[in-house]
Coordinates of C-alpha atoms and ligand atoms in Angstrom, one line a residue:
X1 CA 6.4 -32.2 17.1
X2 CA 10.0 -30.9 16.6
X3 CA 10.9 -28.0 15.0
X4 CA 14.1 -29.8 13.2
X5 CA 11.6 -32.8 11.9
X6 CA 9.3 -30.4 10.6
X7 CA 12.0 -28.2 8.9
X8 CA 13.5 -31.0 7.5
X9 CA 10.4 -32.3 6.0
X10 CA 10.2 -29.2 3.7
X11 CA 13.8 -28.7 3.4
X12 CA 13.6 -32.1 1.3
X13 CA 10.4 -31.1 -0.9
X14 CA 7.7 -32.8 0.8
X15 CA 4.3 -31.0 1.7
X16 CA 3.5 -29.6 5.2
X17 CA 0.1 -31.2 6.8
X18 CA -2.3 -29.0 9.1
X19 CA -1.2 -29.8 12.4
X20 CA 2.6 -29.3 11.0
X21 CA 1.7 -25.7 9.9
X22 CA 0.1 -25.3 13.2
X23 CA 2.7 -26.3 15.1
X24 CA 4.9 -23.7 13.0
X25 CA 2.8 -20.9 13.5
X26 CA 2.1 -21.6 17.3
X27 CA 5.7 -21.7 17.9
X28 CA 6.7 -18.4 16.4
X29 CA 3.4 -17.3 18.0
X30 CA 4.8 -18.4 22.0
X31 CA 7.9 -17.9 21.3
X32 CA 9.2 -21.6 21.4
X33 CA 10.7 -21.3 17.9
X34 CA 13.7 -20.2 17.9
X35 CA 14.4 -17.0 15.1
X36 CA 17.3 -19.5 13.3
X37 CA 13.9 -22.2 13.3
X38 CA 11.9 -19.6 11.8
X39 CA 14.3 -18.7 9.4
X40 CA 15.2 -21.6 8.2
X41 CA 11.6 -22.8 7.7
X42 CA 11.0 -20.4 5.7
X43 CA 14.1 -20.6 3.8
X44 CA 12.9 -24.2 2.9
X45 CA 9.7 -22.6 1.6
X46 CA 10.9 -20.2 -0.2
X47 CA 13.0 -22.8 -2.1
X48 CA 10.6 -25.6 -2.4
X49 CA 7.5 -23.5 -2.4
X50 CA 4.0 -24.1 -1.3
X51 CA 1.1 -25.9 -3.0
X52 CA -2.5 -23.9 -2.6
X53 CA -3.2 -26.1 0.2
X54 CA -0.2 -25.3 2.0
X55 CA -1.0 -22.0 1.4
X56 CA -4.8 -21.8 2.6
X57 CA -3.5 -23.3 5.8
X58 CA -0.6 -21.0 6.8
X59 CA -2.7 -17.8 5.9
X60 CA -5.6 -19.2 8.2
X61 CA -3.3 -20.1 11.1
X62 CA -1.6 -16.7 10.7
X63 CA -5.0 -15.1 10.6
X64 CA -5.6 -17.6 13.9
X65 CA -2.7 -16.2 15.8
X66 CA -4.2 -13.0 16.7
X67 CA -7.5 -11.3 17.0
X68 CA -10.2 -11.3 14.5
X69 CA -11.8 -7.8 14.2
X70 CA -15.9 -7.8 14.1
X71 CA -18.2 -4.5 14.3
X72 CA -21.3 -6.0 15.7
X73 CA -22.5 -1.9 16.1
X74 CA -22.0 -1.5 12.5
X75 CA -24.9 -1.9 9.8
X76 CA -23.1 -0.7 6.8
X77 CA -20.9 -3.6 5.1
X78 CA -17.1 -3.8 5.9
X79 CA -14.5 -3.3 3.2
X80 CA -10.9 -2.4 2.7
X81 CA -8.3 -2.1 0.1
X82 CA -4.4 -3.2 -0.1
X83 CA -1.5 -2.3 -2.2
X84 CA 1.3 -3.7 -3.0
X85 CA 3.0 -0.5 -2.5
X86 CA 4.9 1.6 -5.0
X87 CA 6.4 5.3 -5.4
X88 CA 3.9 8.1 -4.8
X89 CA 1.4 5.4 -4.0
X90 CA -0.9 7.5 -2.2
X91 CA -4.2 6.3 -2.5
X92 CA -4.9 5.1 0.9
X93 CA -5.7 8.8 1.7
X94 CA -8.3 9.1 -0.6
X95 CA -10.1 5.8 -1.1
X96 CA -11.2 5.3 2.6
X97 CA -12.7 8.2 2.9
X98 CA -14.5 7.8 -0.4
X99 CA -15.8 4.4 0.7
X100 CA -16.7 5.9 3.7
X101 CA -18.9 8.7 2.5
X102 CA -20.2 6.3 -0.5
X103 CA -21.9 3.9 2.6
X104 CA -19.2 1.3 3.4
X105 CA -17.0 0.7 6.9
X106 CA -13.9 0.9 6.3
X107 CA -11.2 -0.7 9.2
X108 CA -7.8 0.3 7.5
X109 CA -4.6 -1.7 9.2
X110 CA -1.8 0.0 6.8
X111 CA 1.9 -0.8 7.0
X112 CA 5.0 1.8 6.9
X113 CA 7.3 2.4 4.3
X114 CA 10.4 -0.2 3.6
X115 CA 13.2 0.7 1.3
X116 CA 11.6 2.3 -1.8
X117 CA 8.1 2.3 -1.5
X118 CA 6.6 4.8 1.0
X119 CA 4.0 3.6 3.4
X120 CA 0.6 5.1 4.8
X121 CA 1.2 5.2 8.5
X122 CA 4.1 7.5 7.7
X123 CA 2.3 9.8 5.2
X124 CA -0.6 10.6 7.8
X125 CA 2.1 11.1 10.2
X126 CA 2.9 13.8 8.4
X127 CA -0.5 15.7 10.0
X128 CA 0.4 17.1 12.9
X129 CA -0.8 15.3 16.2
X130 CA -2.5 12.6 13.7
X131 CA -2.3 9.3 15.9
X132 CA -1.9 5.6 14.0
X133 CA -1.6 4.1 17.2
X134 CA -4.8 3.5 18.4
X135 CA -6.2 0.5 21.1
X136 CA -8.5 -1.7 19.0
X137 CA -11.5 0.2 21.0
X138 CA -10.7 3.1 20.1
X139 CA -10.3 2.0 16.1
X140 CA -14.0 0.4 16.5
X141 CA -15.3 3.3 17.2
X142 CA -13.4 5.9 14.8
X143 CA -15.1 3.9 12.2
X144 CA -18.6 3.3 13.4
X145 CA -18.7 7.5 13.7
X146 CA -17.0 8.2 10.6
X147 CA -17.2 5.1 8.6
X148 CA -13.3 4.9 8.3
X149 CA -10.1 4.3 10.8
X150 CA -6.3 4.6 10.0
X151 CA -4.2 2.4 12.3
X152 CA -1.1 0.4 12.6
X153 CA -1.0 -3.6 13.2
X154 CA -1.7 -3.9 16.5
X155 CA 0.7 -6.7 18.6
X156 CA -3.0 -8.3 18.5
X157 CA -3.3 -8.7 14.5
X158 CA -1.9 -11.4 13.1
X159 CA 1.2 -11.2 15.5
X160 CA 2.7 -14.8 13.7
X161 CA 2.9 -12.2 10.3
X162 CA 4.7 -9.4 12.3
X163 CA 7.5 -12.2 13.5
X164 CA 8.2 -14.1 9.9
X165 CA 8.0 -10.8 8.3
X166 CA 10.6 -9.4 10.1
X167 CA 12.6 -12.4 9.6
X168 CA 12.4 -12.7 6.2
X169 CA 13.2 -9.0 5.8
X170 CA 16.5 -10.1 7.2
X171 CA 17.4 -13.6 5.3
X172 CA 16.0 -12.5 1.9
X173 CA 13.1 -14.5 1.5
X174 CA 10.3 -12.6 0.9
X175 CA 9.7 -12.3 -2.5
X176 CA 8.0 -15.8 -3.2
X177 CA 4.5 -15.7 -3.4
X178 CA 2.7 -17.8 -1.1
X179 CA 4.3 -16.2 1.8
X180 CA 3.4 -12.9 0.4
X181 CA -0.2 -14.0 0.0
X182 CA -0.5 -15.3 3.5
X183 CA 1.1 -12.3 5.0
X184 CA -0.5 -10.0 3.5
X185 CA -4.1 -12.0 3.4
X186 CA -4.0 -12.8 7.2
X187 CA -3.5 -9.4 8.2
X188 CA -6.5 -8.2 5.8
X189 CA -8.8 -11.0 6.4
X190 CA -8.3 -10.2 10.6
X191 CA -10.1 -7.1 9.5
X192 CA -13.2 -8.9 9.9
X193 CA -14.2 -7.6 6.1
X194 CA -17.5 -8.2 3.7
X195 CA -15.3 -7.4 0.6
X196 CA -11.6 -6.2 -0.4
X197 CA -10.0 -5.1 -3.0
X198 CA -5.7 -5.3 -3.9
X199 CA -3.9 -2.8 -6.0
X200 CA -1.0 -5.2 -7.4
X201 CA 1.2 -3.1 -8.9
X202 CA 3.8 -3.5 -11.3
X203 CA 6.6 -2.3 -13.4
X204 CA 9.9 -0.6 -12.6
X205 CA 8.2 1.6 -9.2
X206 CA 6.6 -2.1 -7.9
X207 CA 7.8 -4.6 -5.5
X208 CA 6.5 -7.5 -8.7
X209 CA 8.0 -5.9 -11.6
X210 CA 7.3 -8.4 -14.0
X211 CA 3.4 -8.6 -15.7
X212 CA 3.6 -12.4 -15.1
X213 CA 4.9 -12.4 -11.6
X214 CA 1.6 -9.6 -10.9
X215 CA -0.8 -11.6 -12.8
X216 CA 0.0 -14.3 -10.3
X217 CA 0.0 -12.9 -7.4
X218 CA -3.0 -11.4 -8.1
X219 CA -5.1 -14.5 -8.7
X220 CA -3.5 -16.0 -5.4
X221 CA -5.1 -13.5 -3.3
X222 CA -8.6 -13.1 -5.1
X223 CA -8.4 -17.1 -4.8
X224 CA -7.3 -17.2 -1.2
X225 CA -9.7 -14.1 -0.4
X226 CA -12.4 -16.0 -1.6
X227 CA -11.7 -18.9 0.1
X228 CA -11.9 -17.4 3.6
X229 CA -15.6 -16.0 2.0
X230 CA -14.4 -12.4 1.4
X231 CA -15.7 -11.2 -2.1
X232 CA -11.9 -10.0 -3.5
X233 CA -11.1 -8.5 -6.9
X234 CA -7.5 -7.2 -8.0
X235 CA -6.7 -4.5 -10.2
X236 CA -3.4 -4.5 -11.8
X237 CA -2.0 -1.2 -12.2
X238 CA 0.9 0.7 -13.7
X239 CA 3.8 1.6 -11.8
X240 CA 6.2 2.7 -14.3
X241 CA 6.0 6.1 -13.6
X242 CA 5.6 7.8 -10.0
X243 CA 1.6 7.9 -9.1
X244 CA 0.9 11.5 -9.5
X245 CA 2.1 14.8 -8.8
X246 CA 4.0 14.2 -5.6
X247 CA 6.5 11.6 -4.3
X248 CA 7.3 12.3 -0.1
X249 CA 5.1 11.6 3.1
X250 CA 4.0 16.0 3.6
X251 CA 3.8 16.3 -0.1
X252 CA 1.9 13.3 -0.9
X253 CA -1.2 14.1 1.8
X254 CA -0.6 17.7 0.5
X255 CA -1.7 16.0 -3.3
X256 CA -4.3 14.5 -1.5
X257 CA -6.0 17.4 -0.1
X258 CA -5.7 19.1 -2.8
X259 CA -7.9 17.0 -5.1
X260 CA -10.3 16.6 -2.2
X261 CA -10.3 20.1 -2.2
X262 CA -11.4 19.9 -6.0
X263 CA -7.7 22.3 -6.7
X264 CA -6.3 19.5 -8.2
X265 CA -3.8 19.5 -11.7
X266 CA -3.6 17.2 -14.5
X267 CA -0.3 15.6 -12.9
X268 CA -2.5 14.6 -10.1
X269 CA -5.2 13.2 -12.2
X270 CA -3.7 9.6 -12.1
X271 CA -3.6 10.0 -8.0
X272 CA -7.6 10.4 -8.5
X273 CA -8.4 8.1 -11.4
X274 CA -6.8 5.3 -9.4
X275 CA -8.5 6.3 -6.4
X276 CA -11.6 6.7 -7.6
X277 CA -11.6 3.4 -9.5
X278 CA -10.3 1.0 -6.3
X279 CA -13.1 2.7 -4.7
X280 CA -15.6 1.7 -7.1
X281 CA -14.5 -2.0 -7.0
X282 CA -15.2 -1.7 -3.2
X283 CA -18.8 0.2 -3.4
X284 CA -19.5 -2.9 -6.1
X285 CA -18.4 -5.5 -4.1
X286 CA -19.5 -4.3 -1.0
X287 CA -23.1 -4.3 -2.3
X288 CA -23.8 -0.4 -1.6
X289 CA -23.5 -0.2 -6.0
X290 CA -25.3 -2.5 -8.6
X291 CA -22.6 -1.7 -11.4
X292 CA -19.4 -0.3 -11.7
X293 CA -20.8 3.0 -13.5
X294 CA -23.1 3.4 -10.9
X295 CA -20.5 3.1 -8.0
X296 CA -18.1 6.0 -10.3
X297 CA -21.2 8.3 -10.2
X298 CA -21.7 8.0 -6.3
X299 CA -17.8 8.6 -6.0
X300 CA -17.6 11.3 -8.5
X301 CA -20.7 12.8 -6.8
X302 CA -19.3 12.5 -2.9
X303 CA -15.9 13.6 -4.4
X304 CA -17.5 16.8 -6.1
X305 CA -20.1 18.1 -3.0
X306 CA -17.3 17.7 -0.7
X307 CA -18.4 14.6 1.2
X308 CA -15.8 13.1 0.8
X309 CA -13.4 15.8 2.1
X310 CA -15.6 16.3 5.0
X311 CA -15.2 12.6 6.0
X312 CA -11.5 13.0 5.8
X313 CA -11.7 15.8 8.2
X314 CA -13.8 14.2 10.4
X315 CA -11.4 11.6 10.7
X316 CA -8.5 13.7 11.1
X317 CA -10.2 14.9 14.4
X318 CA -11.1 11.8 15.4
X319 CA -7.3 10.4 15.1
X320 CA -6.1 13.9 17.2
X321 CA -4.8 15.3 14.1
X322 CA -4.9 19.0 12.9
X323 CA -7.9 19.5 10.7
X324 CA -6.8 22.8 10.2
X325 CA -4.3 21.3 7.1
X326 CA -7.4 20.9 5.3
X327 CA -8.5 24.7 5.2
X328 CA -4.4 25.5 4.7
X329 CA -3.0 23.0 2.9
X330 CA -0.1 24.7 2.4
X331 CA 0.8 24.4 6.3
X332 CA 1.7 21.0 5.2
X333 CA 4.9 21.9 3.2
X334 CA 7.8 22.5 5.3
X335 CA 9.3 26.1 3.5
X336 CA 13.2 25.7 5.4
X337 CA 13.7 23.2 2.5
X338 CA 16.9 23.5 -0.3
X339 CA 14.7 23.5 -3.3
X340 CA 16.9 22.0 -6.0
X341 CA 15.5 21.8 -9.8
X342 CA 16.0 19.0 -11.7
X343 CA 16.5 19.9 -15.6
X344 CA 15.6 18.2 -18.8
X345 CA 19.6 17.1 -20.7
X346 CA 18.2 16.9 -24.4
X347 CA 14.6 18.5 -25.6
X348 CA 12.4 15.5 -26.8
X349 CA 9.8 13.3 -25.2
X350 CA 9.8 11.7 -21.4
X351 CA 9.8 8.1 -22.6
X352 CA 10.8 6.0 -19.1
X353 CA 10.8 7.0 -16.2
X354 CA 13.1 4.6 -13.5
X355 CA 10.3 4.8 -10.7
X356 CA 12.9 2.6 -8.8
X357 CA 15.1 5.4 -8.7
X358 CA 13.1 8.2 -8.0
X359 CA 11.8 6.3 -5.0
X360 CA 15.4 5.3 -3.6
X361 CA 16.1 9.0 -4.1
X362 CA 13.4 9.8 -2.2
X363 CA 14.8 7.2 0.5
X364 CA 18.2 8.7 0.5
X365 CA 17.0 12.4 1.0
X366 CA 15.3 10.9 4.3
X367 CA 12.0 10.4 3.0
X368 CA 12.2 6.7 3.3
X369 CA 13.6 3.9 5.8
X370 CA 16.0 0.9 5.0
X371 CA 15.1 -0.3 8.4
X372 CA 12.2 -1.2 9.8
X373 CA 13.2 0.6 12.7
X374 CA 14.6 3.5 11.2
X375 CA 13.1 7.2 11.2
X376 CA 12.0 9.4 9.0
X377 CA 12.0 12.9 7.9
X378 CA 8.3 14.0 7.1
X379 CA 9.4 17.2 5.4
X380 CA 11.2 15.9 2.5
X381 CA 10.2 15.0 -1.5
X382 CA 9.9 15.9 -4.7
X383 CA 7.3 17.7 -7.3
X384 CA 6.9 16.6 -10.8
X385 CA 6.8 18.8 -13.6
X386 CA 6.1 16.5 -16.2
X387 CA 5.4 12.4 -17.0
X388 CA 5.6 9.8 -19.5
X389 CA 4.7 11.2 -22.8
X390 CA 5.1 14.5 -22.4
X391 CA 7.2 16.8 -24.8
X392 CA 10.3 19.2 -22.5
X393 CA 12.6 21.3 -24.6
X394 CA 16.6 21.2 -23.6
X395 CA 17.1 22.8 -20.1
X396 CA 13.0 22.3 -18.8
X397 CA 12.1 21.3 -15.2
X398 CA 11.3 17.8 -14.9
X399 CA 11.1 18.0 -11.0
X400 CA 11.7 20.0 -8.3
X401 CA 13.4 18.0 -5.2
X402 CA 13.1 19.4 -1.7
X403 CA 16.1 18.4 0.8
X404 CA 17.4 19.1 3.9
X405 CA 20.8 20.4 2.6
X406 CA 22.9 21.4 -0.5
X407 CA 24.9 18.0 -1.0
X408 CA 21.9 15.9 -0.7
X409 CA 20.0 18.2 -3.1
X410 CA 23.0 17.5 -5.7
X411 CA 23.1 14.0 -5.4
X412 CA 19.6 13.6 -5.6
X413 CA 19.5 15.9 -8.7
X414 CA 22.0 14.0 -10.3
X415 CA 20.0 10.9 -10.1
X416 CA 16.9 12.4 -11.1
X417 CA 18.6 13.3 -14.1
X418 CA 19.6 10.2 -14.6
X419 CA 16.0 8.7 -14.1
X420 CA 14.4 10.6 -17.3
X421 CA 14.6 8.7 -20.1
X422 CA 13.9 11.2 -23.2
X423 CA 13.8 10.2 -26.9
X424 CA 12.9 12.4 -30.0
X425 CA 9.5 10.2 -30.4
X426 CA 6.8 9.2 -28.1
X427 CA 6.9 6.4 -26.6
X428 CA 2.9 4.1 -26.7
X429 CA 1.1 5.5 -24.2
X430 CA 0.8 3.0 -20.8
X431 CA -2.7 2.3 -19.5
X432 CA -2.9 2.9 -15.4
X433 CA -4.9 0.0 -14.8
X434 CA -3.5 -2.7 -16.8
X435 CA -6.0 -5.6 -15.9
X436 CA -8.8 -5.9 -13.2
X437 CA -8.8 -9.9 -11.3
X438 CA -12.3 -11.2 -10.4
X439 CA -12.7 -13.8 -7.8
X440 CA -15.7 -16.8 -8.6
X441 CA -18.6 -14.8 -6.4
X442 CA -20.0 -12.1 -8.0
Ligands
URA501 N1 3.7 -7.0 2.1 C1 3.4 -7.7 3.2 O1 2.6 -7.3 4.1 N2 3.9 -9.0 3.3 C2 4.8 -9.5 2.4 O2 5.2 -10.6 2.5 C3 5.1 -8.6 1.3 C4 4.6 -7.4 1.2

């Protein structure tokens, strides 16, 4: 089968058959496709789309062009959760270890950040000697002893994903959803899981901004989860505002030990509400909770006797990382910053806050990468003072930006600034979670 007859075929709107697909995905899998083959493939897709079928079958030869995890040593059931990403997204941190202690395995594959949205790999690489590159053997068995791994996608998960993604990073096609489902799903679904759960965010912060646009996302991956026999629910949750306190790879595992630590604020109160309620969805799904109330009591109860934290330092040792961050949590802020305060213009209420911004800021400082194979500096970020329907008088501190030099601080104040939006009444207060997505299977 040629490449050009196959890229035709979709280039003129007709649907792709199984062995077509296959013969896509094997291609980019050997090597045989050429990147201008691949790319303009799935340019053709991304204009003509794909029907659910379509779909199914490129997520399952994705999932096909790698390894399959399985945990044959492990009784407990397997679960994971994804999200879309955002701007202080941070949950990662918390909610595997809180499946973990609450009696689920928990195989995490997470990603790094691209342009605005910060990515787990490169927050845990913010603890010192932490490693997120670990042989599939060694992964195994960081989560048989400690019911939870961190790791990267190996070149033996889903390597067909790694390739298209990649290339679509680079001809602008990858915000159509089918493609998003099947790369995202084929990674996940390689995890060998009993259960997963998607945080889809959206809003100004999310890579779907519009409610729609989330809404159907969302259903494609509970539909396709289930299809491949994985019990999947969605949340869909608010990213208008940063999540919590902190915005920046130290600062954000910083937030994190703090509320595992139980020292957490009220500005960090949506980093644990979130948390704890993606964690839930898992213990329920899972099977290791009979109801949703029941699966918050187990959490709030590992959260509160320190389980939890004590699973998270387990794995930090396990991953070579210093578990001494979790008895000093301070040691994780970098203190040769330029701290630079960001300032309320008028006094009134916070009303908007452009979480696009405040994340590209984040990105400019060094925080962030607009290449895949960029670096990053660790060190950098910013504290909030304040959110969405709070009251600042004229001159208050909205946020407090940490750079690594005076002209980077004043540009990045400046567009902090600008990022506030405050009017003299309150804007309606914004639920977190906006709408939860059940599969079929109970
Ligand atoms: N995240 C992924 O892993 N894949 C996409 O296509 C989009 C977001």
């Amino acid at each position: 089968m040629r490449p050009q007859d196959i890229i035709a075929k979709k280039r003129d709107g007709e649907r792709l058959n199984e062995a077509e697909i296959n013969a896509f995905i094997d291609g980019v899998t050997d090597g045989s496709w050429a990147d201008y083959q691949v790319a303009a493939l799935v340019m053709a897709m991304f204009l003509n789309e794909l029907d659910f079928e379509e779909q199914s079958l490129i997520t399952r030869a994705m999932l096909y062009s790698g390894e399959i995890l399985e945990f044959p040593e492990i009784d407990r059931p397997i679960a994971d959760k994804h999200s879309t990403g955002g701007v202080g997204d941070k949950t990662s941190l918390l909610v595997a270890p809180m499946a973990a202690a609450c009696g689920l395995a928990v195989p995490m594959i997470s990603g790094r950040g691209l342009g605005h949205t910060g990515g787990t790999l490169d927050k845990l690489e913010s603890i010192p000697g932490y490693t997120v590159d670990l042989p599939v053997e060694d992964f195994k068995r960081i989560v048989k002893e400690c019911g939870f791994a961190m790791s990267g996608q190996t070149a033996r998960i889903a390597p067909a994903d790694k390739r298209i993604y990649a290339l679509r990073d680079a001809t602008a096609t990858v915000p159509t959803i089918p493609l998003i489902v099947a790369s995202i799903m084929s990674k996940k679904l390689a995890e060998g899981l009993d259960a997963l759960v998607l945080d889809v965010k959206t809003g100004n912060g999310a890579f779907m901004k519009d409610l729609d646009d989330a809404r159907r996302l969302a259903g494609e991956l509970v539909r396709t989860g289930e299809a491949f026999n994985v019990r999947t629910r969605a949340l869909i949750t608010n990213m208008g505002r940063p999540l919590g306190r902190y915005v920046g790879n130290c600062c954000e595992v910083f937030e994190c030990v703090k509320i595992m630590r139980g020292e957490a604020d009220g500005l960090m109160e949506p980093t644990t509400e979130l948390s704890s309620e993606l964690a839930s969805h898992m213990l329920v799904l899972g099977g290791v909770a009979s109801s949703h109330d029941e699966a918050r009591e187990k959490i709030e109860r590992a959260l509160g006797s320190g389980e939890v934290f004590e699973t998270f330092r387990r794995n930090i040792e396990l991953q070579n990382g210093d578990p001494s961050i979790c008895d000093d949590p301070e040691k994780l802020l970098e203190t040769r910053l330029v701290e630079a305060v960001v300032t309320a213009p008028r006094g009134g209420y916070i009303v908007e806050i452009d979480t696009l911004a405040v994340g590209n800021v984040v990105n400019e400082i060094g925080g962030g990468r607009l290449k895949a194979e960029d670096g990053i500096d660790h060190a950098v970020g910013l504290r909030t003072e304040c959110t969405i329907g709070n009251e600042v008088a004229d001159g208050e501190t909205l946020a407090v930006v940490f750079c690594r030099d005076e002209t980077a601080a004043k540009n990045a104040v400046q567009k902090l600034r600008a990022a506030y939006r405050i009017a003299d009444d309150p804007s309606e207060a914004s639920e977190l979670i906006i709408e939860v997505v059940r599969g079929d299977k109970p």
